Each structure stands twice: as structure tokens, then as C-alpha cells.
Coordinates of C-alpha atoms in Angstrom, one line a residue:
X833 CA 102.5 81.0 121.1
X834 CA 100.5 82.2 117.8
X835 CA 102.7 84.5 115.2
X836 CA 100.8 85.9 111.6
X837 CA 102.9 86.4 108.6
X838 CA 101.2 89.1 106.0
X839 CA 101.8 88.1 102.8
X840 CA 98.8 89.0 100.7
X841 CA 100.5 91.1 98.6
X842 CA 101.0 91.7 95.1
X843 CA 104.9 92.5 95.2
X844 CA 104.9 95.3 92.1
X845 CA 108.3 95.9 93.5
X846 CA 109.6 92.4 92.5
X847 CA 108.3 92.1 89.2
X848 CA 109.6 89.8 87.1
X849 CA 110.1 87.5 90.0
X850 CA 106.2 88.0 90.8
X851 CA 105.0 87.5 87.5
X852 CA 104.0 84.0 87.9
X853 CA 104.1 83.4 91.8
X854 CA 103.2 85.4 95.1
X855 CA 106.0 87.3 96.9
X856 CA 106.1 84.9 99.8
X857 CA 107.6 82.1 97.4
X858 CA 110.3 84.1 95.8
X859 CA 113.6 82.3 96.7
X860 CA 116.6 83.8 98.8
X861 CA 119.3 81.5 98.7
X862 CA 117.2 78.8 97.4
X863 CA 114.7 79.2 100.2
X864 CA 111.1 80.7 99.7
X865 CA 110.5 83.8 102.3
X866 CA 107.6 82.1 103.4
X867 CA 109.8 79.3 104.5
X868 CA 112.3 81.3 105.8
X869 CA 109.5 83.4 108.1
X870 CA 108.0 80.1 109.7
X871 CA 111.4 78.8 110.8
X872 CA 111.8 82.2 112.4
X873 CA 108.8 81.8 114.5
X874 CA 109.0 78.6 114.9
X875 CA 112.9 78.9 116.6
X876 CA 110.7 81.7 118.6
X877 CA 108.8 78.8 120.1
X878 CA 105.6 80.2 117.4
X879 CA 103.7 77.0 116.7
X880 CA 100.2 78.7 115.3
X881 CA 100.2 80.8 112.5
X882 CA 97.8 82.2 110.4
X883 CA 98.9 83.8 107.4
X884 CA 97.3 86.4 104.5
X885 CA 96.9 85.8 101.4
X886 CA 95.3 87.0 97.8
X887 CA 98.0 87.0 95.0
X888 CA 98.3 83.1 93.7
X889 CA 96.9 82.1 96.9
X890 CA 96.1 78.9 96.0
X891 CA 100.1 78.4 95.5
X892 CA 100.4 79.2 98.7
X893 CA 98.0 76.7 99.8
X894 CA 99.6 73.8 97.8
X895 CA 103.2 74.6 99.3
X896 CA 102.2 74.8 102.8
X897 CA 100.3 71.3 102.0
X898 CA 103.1 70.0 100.4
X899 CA 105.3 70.7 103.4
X900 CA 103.0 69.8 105.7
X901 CA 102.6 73.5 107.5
X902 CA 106.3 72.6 108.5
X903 CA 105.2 70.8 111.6
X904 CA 103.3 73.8 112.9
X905 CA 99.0 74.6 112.7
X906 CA 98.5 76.8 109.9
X907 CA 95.6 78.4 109.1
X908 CA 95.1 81.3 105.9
X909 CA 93.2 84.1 105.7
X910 CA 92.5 85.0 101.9
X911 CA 91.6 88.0 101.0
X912 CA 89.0 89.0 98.4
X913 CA 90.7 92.5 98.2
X914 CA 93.6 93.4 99.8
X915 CA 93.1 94.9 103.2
X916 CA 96.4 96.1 103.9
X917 CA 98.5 95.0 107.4
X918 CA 95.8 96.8 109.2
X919 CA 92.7 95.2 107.6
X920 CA 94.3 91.9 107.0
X921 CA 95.4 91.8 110.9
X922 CA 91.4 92.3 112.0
X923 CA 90.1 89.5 109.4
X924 CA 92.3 87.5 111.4
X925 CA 91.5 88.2 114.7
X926 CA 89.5 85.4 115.2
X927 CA 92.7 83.0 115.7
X928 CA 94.0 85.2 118.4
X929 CA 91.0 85.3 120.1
X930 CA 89.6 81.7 120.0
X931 CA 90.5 80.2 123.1
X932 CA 88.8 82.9 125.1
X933 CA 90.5 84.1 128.5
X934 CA 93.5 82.4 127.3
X935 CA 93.9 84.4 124.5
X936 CA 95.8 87.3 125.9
X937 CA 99.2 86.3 125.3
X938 CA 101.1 88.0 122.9
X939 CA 101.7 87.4 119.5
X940 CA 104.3 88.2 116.9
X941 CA 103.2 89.9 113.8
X942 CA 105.9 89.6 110.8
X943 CA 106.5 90.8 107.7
X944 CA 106.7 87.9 104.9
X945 CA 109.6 90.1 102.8
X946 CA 112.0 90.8 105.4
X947 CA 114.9 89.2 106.5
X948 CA 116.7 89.4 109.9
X949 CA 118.0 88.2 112.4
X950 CA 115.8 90.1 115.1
X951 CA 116.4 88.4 118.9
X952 CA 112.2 87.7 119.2
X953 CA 112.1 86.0 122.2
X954 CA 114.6 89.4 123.5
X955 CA 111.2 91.6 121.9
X956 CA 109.0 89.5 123.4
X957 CA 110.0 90.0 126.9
X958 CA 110.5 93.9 126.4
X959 CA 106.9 93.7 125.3
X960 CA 106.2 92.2 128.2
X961 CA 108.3 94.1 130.2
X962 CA 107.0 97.5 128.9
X963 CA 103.3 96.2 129.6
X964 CA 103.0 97.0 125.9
X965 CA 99.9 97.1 124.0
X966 CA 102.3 96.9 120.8
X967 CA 105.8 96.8 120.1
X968 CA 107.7 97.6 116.7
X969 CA 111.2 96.9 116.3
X970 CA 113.0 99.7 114.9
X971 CA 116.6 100.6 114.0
X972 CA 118.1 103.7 113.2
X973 CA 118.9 104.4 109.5
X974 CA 117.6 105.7 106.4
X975 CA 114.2 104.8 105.2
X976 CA 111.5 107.4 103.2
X977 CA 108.8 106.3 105.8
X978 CA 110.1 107.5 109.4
X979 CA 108.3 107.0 112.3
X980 CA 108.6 109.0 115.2
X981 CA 109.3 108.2 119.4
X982 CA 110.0 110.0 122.4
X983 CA 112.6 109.5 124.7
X984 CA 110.7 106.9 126.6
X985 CA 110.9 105.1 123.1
X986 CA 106.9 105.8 122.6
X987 CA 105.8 105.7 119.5
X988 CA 104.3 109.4 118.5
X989 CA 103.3 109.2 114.8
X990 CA 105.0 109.3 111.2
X991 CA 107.2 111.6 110.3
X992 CA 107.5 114.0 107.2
X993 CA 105.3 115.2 105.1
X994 CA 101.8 116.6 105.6
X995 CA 99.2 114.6 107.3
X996 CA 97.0 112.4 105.2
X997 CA 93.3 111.2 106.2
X998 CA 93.6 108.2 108.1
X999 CA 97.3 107.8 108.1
X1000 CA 100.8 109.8 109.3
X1001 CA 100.9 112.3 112.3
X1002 CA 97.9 112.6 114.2
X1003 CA 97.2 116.3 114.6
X1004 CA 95.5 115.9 117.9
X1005 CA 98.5 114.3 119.6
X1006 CA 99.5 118.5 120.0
X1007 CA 103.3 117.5 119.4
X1008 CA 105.9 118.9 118.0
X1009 CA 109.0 117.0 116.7
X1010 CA 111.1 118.7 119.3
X1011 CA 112.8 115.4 121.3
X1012 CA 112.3 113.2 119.1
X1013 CA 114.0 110.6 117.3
X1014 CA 113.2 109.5 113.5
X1015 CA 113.2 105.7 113.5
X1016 CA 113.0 103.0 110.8
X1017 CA 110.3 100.3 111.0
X1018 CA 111.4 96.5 110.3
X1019 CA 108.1 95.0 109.7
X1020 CA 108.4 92.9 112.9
X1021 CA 105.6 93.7 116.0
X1022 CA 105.0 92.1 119.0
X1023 CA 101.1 92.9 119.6
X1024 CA 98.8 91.8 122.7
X1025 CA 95.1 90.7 121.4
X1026 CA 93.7 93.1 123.3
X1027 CA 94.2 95.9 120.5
X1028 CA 91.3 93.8 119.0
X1029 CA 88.6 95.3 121.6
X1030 CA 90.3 99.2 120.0
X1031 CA 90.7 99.1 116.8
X1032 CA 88.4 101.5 114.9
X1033 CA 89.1 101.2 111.7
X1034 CA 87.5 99.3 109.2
X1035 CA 88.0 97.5 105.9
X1036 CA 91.6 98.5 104.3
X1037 CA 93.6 100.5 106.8
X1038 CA 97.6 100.3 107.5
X1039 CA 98.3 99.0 111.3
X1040 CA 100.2 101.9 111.5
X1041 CA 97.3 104.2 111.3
X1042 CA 95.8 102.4 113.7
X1043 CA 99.1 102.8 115.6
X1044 CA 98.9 107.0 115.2
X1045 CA 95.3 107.0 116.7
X1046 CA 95.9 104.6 119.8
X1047 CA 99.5 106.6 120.6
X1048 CA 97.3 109.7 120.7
X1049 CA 94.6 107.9 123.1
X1050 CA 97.1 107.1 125.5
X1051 CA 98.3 103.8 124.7
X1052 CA 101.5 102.5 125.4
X1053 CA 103.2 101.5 121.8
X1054 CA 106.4 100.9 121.9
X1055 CA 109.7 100.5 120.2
X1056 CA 112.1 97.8 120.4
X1057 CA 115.3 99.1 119.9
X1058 CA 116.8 96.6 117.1
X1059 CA 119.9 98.2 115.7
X1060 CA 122.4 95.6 116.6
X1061 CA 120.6 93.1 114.5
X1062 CA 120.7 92.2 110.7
X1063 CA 117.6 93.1 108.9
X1064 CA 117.2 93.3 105.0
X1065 CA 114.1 94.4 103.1
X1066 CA 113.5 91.9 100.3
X1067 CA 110.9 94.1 98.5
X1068 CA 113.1 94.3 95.4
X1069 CA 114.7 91.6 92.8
X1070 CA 118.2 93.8 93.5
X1071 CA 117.4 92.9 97.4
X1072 CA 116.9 89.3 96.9
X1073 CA 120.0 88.8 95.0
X1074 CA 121.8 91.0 97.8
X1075 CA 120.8 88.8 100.8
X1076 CA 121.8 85.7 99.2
X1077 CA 124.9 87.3 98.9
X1078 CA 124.6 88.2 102.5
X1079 CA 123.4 84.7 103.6
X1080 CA 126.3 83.0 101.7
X1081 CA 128.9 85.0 103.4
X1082 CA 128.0 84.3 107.1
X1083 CA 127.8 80.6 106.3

């Protein structure tokens, strides 16, 4: 099974801790979240990943050398400018695609700077289950970027707010938000390669645009219902220094 962990980013919102590394090796609890996301997938029964990079890439590099890709095939997609989760996700395509008519099984896309504790193999099966094209795992609770689903738990576009190019509710969808439900994203998909052959967009575009416009063609993108699990954004120092906290106390 192939999993890709985005971690291109510059982390503004962890500064100082960013200052003189990439996000994906800040420390919780003495462990780098790169580390922590590849023994996720890897207890998920991922053994390929690909992952993004552009801020102090080459550090990346060297600690992925240095560990030996943690007994897993690694590969990295740098980027010259950052393409965003959409962008970033079709540079890559060509690992999910590469062994031809085998290269239709699902794959598990994952934020580098959250935490959780997220059942995947549980998601995977729904996905499966649900003859997804995409699944996000979702919670209900407060966040400032709320996406939308119906009853049926398919996803319908963002919510709040007035329609930007390119990104939040897709007028043509002819919707209103009558029925249904505000959700929280995690940062955690489950996506089948065949959203390669669809997706539209080019150069740097959010997934979840791409999302809005294959919702409104009729795909089936779904959400995973994930509110029994842990989950923790690490996007800030104050977050960091909270899930260590977290992680000490369930040990």
C-alpha cells in the first residue's frame, strides 16, 4: 500500500521552531512529525511513500538517509514553488500510477502536522465500502474552515463566507445549506488514483478545490466520520507543547 505525507511547507505558524528547520522535523515529545507520520502508515500496512518537500528540503533528505527511510521505499517530490496539497498531490502522481493496472488501489494522503490516532485501516475499508473516489476524515467541532456534507455524508463544498475563484462553495452545485452538517477536516484522506485521470486544475490549487468541482460533477467524496478518535493540529509552537503534554499522559 502507497501513503504521501505533504510536508512542503513553510510553517509561518510555528515560527521560532521553523526558523532553522522544516515543519516536518519539529519535535513532539522528542519525536520529529515526520517520524511520527511514517510509523502511522507504516502500522497501516503503508510501505511506499512519497513525500513533499521545499522548506530545508535537503534536511529532510539527510534525516530520511540517516534513518534509512525507516524500513519503508521513500521517494521526495521537491518543489520549486510550493504547489499547495492540490498541486503537490499531481507532481506526485507518478508514484501512484507506476505500476500500471495495478495501480488502482487506494492510498492514504496525510497531513505531516497532525497528530491522531485516526483507525486507517477502519477509513480504508469505508472508502472501500463507499466505492469512494475520496474520503476525508472529519469530526465535528470548531474550526474557521468548515466543510460541508449531506446526510449521506457527501461532501458538498465549504462553508461560510463568499465564494472565492477556484476555491469554497461551488455555485453550480444549486445547494442550499439546508440539511446539512458543518464538519471539521483532519488532514487525513483516503484517495483512489483514479482522481488523477479528473483533476483539472493546474499548478498551485488546494485538493479541496479540486474536491468542490468533482462533488458538483457527481463524484462520490466522502466523509469518514472520525469523532471518536484523538486528533491534534500541530500547526502552532502552543500545539506542540500541548500534545506532548497529551502524549505523556496516556503513556
Amino acid at each position: 500500500m502507497k501513503g504521501m505525507i505533504l510536508a512542503a511547507g513553510m510553517g509561518t505558524r510555528l515560527r521560532p521552531l521553523t526558523d532553522d528547520r522544516p515543519k516536518a522535523l519539529v519535535e513532539v515529545a522528542g519525536h520529529p512529525m515526520l517520524e511520527i507520520a511514517l510509523r502511522r502508515l507504516l502500522a497501516a500496512g503503508v510501505r511506499e511513500v512519497i513525500i513533499n518537500t521545499y522548506h530545508f528540503a535537503d534536511m529532510i533528505s539527510e534525516y530520511l538517509e540517516v534513518n534509512r527511510n525507516f524500513g519503508m521505499r521513500i521517494e521526495v517530490s521537491r518543489e520549486d514553488e510550493l504547489l499547495d496539497s492540490g498541486g503537490g498531490l499531481k507532481k506526485a502522481a507518478w508514484f501512484f500510477l507506476e505500476d500500471g493496472a495495478h495501480s488502482q488501489e487506494p492510498f492514504i494522503l496525510h497531513n505531516v502536522d497532525v497528530l491522531s490516532n485516526i483507525d486507517l485501516a477502519r477509513m480504508l475499508r469505508f472508502h472501500l465500502e463507499q466505492d469512494a473516489l475520496a474520503t476525508l476524515a472529519v469530526q465535528d467541532r470548531a474550526t474557521s474552515r468548515p466543510l460541508l456534507f449531506d446526510t449521506d455524508g457527501q461532501f458538498r463544498g465549504r462553508a461560510g463566507g463568499p465564494a472565492r475563484t477556484g476555491d469554497d462553495r461551488n455555485p453550480a452545485m444549486g445547494r442550499t445549506r439546508s440539511g446539512m452538517q458543518e464538519l471539521a477536516f483532519t488532514g487525513i484522506h483516503v484517495i483512489s488514483p483514479r482522481i488523477f485521470e479528473k483533476i483539472e486544475e493546474e499548478g498551485v490549487f488546494s485538493i479541496i478545490t479540486t474536491y468542490v468541482h468533482l462533488a458538483a460533477r457527481g463524484e462520490r467524496i466522502k466523509g469518514f466520520r472520525a469523532d471518536e478518535y484523538y486528533w491534534r493540529d500541530l500547526g502552532r509552537p502552543e500545539s506542540v507543547a500541548l500534545a506532548a503534554e497529551e502524549l505523556a499522559g496516556r503513556t
